[in-house]
GROMACS .gro file of C-alpha atoms in nm:
model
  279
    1UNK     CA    1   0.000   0.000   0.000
    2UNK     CA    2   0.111   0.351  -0.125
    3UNK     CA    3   0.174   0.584   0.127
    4UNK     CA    4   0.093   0.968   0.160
    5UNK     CA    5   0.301   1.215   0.441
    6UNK     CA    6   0.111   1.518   0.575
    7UNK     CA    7   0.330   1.703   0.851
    8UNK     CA    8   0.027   1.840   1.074
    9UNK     CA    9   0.021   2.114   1.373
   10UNK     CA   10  -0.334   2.089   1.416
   11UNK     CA   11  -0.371   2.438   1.266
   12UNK     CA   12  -0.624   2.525   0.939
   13UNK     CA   13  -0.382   2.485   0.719
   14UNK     CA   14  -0.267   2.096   0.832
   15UNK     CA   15  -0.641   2.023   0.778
   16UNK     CA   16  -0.641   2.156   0.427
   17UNK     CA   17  -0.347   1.932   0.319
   18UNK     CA   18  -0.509   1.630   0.534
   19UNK     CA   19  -0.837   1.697   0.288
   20UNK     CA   20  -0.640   1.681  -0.038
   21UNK     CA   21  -0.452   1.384   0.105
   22UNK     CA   22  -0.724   1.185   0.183
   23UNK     CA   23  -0.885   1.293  -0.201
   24UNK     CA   24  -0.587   1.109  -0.302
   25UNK     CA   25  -0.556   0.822  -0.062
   26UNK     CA   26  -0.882   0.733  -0.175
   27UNK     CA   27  -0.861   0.767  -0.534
   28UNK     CA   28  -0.487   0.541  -0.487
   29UNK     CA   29  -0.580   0.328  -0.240
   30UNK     CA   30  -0.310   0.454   0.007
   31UNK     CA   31  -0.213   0.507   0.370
   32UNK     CA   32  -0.213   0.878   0.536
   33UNK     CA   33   0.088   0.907   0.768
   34UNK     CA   34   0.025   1.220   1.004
   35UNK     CA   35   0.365   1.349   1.162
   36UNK     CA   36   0.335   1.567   1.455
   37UNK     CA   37   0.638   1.726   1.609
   38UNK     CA   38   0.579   1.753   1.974
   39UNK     CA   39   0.897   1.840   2.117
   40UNK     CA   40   0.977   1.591   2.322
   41UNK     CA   41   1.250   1.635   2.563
   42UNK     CA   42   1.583   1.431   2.589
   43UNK     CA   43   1.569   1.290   2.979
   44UNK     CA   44   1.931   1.365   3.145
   45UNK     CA   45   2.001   1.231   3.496
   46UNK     CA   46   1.975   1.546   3.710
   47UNK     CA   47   1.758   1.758   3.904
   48UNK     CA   48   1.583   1.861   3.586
   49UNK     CA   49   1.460   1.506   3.511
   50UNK     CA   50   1.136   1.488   3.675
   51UNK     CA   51   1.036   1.835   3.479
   52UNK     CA   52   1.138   1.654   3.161
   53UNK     CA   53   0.923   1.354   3.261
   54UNK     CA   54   0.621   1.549   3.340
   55UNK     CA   55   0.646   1.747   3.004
   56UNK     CA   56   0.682   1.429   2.819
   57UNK     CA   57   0.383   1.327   2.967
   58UNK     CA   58   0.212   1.583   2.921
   59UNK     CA   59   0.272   1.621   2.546
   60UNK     CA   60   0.226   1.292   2.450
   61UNK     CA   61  -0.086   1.326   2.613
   62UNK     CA   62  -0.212   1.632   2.443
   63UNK     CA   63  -0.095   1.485   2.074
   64UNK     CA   64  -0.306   1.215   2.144
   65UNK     CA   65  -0.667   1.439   2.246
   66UNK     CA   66  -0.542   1.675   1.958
   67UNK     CA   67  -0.447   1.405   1.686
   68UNK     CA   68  -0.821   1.223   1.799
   69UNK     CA   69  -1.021   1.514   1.713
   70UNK     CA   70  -0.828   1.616   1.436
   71UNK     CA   71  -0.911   1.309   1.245
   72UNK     CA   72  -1.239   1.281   1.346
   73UNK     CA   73  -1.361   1.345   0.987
   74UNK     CA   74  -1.649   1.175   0.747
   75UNK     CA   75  -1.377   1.166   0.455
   76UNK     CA   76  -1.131   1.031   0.596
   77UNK     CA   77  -1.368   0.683   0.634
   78UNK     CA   78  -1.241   0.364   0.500
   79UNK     CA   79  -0.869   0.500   0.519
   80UNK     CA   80  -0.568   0.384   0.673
   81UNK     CA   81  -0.473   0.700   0.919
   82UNK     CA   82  -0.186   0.643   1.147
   83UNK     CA   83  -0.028   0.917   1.376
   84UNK     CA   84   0.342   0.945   1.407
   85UNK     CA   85   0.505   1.135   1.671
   86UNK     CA   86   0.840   1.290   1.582
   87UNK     CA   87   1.055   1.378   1.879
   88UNK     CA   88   1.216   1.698   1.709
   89UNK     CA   89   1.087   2.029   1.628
   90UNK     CA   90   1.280   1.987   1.257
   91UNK     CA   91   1.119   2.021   0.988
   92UNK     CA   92   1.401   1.931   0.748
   93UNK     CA   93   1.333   1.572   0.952
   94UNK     CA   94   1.079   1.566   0.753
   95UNK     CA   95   1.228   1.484   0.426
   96UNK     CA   96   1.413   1.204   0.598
   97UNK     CA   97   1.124   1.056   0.705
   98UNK     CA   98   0.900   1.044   0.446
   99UNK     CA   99   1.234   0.865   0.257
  100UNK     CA  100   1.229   0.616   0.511
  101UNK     CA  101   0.840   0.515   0.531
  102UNK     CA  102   0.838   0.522   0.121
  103UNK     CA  103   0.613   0.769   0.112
  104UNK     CA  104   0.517   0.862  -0.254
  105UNK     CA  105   0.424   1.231  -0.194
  106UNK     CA  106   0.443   1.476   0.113
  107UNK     CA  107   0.112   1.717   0.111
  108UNK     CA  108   0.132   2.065   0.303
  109UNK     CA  109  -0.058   2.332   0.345
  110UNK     CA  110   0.062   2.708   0.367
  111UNK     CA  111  -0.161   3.050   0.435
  112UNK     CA  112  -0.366   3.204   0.160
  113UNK     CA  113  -0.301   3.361  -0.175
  114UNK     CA  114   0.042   3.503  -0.112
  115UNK     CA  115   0.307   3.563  -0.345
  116UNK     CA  116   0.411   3.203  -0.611
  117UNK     CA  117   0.789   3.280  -0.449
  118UNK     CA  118   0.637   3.290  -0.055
  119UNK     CA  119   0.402   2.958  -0.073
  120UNK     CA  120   0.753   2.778  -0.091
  121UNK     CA  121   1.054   3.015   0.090
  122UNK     CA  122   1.100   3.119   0.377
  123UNK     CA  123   0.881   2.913   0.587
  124UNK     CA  124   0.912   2.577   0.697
  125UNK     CA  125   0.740   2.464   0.390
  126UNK     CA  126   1.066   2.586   0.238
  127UNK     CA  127   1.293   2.327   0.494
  128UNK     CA  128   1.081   1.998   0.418
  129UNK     CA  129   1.146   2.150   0.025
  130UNK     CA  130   1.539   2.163   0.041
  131UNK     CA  131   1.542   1.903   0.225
  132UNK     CA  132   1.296   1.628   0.081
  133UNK     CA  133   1.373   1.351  -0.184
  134UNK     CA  134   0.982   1.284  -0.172
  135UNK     CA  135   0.792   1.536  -0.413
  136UNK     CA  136   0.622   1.775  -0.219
  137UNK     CA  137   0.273   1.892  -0.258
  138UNK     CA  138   0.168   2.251  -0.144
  139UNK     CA  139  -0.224   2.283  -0.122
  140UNK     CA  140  -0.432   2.680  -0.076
  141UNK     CA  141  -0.726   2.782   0.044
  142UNK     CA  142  -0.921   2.657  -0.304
  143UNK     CA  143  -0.814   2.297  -0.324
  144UNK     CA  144  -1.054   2.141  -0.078
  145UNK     CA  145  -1.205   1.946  -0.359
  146UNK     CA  146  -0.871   1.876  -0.507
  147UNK     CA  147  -0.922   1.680  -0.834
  148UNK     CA  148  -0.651   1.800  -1.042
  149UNK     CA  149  -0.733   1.738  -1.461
  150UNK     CA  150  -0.407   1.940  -1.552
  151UNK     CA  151  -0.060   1.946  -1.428
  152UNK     CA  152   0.195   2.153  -1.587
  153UNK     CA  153   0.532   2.123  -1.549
  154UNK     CA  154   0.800   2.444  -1.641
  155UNK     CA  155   1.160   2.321  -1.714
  156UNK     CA  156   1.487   2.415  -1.864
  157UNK     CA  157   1.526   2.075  -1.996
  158UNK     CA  158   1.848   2.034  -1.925
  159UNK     CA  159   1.936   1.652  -1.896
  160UNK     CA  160   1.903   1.659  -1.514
  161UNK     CA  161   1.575   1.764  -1.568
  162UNK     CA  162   1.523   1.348  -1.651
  163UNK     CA  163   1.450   1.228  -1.313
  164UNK     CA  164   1.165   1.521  -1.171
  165UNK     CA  165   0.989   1.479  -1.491
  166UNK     CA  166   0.915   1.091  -1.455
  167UNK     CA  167   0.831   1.179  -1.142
  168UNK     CA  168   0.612   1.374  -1.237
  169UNK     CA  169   0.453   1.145  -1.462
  170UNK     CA  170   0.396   0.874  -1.165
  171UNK     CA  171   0.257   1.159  -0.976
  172UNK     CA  172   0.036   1.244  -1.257
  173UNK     CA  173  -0.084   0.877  -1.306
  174UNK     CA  174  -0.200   0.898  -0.933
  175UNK     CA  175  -0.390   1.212  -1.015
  176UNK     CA  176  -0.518   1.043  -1.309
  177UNK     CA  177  -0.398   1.388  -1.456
  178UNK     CA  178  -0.259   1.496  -1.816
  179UNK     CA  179   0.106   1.660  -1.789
  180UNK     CA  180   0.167   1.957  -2.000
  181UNK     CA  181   0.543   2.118  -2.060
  182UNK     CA  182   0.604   2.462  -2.089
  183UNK     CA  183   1.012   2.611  -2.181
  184UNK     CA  184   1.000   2.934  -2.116
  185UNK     CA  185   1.198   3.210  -2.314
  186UNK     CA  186   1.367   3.527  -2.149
  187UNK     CA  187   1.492   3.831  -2.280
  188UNK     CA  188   1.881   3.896  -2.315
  189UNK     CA  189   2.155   3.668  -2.261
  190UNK     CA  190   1.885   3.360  -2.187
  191UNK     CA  191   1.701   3.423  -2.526
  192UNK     CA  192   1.699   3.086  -2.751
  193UNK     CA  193   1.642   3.093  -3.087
  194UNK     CA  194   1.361   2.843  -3.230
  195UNK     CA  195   1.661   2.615  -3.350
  196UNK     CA  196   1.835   2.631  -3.009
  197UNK     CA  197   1.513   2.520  -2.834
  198UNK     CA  198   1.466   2.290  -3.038
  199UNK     CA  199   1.828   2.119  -2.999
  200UNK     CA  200   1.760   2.197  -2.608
  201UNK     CA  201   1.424   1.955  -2.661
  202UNK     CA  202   1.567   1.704  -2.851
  203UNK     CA  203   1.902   1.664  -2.688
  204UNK     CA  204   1.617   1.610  -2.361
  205UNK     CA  205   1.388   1.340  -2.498
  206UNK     CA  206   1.695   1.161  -2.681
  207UNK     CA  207   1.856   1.131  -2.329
  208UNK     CA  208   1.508   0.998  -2.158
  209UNK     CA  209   1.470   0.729  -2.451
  210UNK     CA  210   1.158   0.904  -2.537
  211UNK     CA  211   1.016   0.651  -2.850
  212UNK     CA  212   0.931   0.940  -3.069
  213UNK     CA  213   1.181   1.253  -2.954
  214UNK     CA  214   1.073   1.455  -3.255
  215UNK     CA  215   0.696   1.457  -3.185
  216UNK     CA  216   0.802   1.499  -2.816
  217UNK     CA  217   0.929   1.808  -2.910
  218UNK     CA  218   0.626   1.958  -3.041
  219UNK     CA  219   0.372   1.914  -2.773
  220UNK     CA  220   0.641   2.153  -2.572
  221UNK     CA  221   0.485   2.464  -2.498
  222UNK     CA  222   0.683   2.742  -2.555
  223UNK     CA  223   0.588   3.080  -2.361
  224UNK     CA  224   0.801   3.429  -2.408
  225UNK     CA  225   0.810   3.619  -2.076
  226UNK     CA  226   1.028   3.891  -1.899
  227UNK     CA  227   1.095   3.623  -1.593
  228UNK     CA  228   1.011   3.278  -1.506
  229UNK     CA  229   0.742   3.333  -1.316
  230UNK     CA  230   0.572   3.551  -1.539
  231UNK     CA  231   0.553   3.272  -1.781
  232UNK     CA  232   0.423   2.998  -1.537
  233UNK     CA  233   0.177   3.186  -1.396
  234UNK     CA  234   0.042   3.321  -1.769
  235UNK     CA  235   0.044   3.011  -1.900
  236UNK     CA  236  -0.137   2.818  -1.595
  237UNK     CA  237  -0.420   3.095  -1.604
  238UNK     CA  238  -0.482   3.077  -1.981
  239UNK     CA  239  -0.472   2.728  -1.981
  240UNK     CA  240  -0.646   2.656  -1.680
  241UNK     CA  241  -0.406   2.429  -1.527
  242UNK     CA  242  -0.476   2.258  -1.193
  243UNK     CA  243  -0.116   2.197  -1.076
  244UNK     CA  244   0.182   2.370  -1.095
  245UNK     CA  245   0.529   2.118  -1.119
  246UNK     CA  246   0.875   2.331  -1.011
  247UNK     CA  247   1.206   2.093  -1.014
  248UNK     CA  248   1.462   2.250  -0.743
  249UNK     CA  249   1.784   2.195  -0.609
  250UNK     CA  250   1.776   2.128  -0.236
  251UNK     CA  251   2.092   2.321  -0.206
  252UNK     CA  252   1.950   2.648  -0.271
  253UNK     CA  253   1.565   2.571  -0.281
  254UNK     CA  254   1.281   2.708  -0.507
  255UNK     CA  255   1.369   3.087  -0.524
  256UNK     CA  256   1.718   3.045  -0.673
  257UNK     CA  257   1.565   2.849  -0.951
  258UNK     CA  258   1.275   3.128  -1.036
  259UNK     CA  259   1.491   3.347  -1.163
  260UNK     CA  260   1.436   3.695  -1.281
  261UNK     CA  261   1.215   3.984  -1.155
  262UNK     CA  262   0.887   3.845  -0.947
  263UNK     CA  263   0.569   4.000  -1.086
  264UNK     CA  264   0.391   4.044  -0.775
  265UNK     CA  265   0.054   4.148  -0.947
  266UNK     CA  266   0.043   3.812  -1.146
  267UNK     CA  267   0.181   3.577  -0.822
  268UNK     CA  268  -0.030   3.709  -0.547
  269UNK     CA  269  -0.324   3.595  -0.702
  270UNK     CA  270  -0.224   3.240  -0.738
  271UNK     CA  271  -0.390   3.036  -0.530
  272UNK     CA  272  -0.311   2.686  -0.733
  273UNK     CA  273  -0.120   2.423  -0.534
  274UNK     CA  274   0.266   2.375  -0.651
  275UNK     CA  275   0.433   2.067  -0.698
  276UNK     CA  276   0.815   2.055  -0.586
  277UNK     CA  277   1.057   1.753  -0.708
  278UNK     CA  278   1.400   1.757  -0.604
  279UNK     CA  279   1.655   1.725  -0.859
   0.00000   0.00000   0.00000
């Protein structure tokens, strides 16, 4: 059985990414793993000990009451929900974790309709990013009835591109979701000429073994823009996409990739989840 990770706090936001993960837990036939951090202290032979004790206590206790009525929920019948203390308050744990269990996605929720760069920096959405070989899902305020039809996915194609984007078709399959590609052209020294896109494309598909690299190369959709995220975010809106798929490099997480000016205008108003895969 397939397994789904959903870091939880108890707050709004935890129950948000515990609806989408149970959307797809049912549709997959998978297990939710809820991880709770509940800062449980390291006992140490000294006076302090019987403080430590009682806090222990008294935290495992209160995970358990919270964790009870937090999944006290009509859709999450007829699922396999099991709670999973974790004794650190680290999120980049997190990452580890779901490597261990074989989790096939991580699902978290983050606040509102703020800025495409802010739903994934700078928060500790951000550390289980950076940190996580497990693609990570984060859900808004509007995907309660997640159902995704469309996921696109904006690349560079470069050949180490390969691995995020068969993950992302496993993660599509799951969705029972199409996968769209968008390259997206910038002004100045990262302009590519039609021909140099096209050897970007086809150098890509030839390295994944694609069967038919030429026709590959044409269902590519190619968007001019003044910055990366300019481009996603047209492109998702006029296409009505359901998903947007980022690949990022733990070392330096999301932002570094988006390069270029952020349009705040066009990213505020996103309120579509974002799929990260670690490259």
């Amino acid at each position: 059985m397939k397994s789904i990770l959903i870091p939880v706090d108890f707050s709004k936001e935890s129950e948000k990414a515990l609806q989408v993960g149970a959307r797809v837990a049912h549709k997959i036939n998978a297990k939710l793993l809820l991880c709770h951090m509940a800062g449980i202290e390291e006992l140490v032979i000294n006076q302090n000990q019987a403080q430590a004790v009682q806090h222990n206590i008294f935290q495992l206790k209160l995970a358990e009451k919270q964790f009870s009525e937090f999944t006290d929920k009509e859709y999450l019948e007829g699922l396999v929900v099991e709670p999973v203390l974790q004794k650190e308050l680290k999120f980049e744990s997190i990452g580890e974790f779901a490597s261990d269990v074989d989790a096939s996605l991580i699902v978290m929720g983050t606040h509102g309709a703020s800025g495409f760069k802010e739903v994934i920096s700078g928060s500790n959405t951000e550390k289980v990013v950076r940190s996580s070989q497990v693609p990570v899902l984060v859900v808004k305020e509007n995907d309660l009835n997640f159902n995704p039809e469309k996921i696109v996915l904006a690349s560079n194609f470069d050949e180490e591109v390969i691995p995020a984007y068969k993950k992302v078709l496993e993660i599509a399959e799951m969705f029972e979701s199409k996968v769209e590609l968008i390259y997206v052209n910038l002004p100045g020294s990262n302009f590519k000429s039609t021909n140099e896109m096209d050897e970007i494309l086809l150098n890509f598909f030839t390295k994944l073994n694609h069967p038919e690299p030429l026709s590959a190369i044409k269902k590519v959709n190619r968007i001019a823009d003044y910055s990366i995220e300019e481009g996603i975010m047209s492109y998702a809106q006029l296409s009505q996409v359901d998903v947007i798929a980022i690949p990022t490099h733990g070392r330096t997480g999301v932002s570094r990739l988006l390069k270029g000016s952020v349009s705040e205008d066009i990213a505020n108003h996103s309120i579509l989840p974002v799929l990260t895969l670690k490259l």
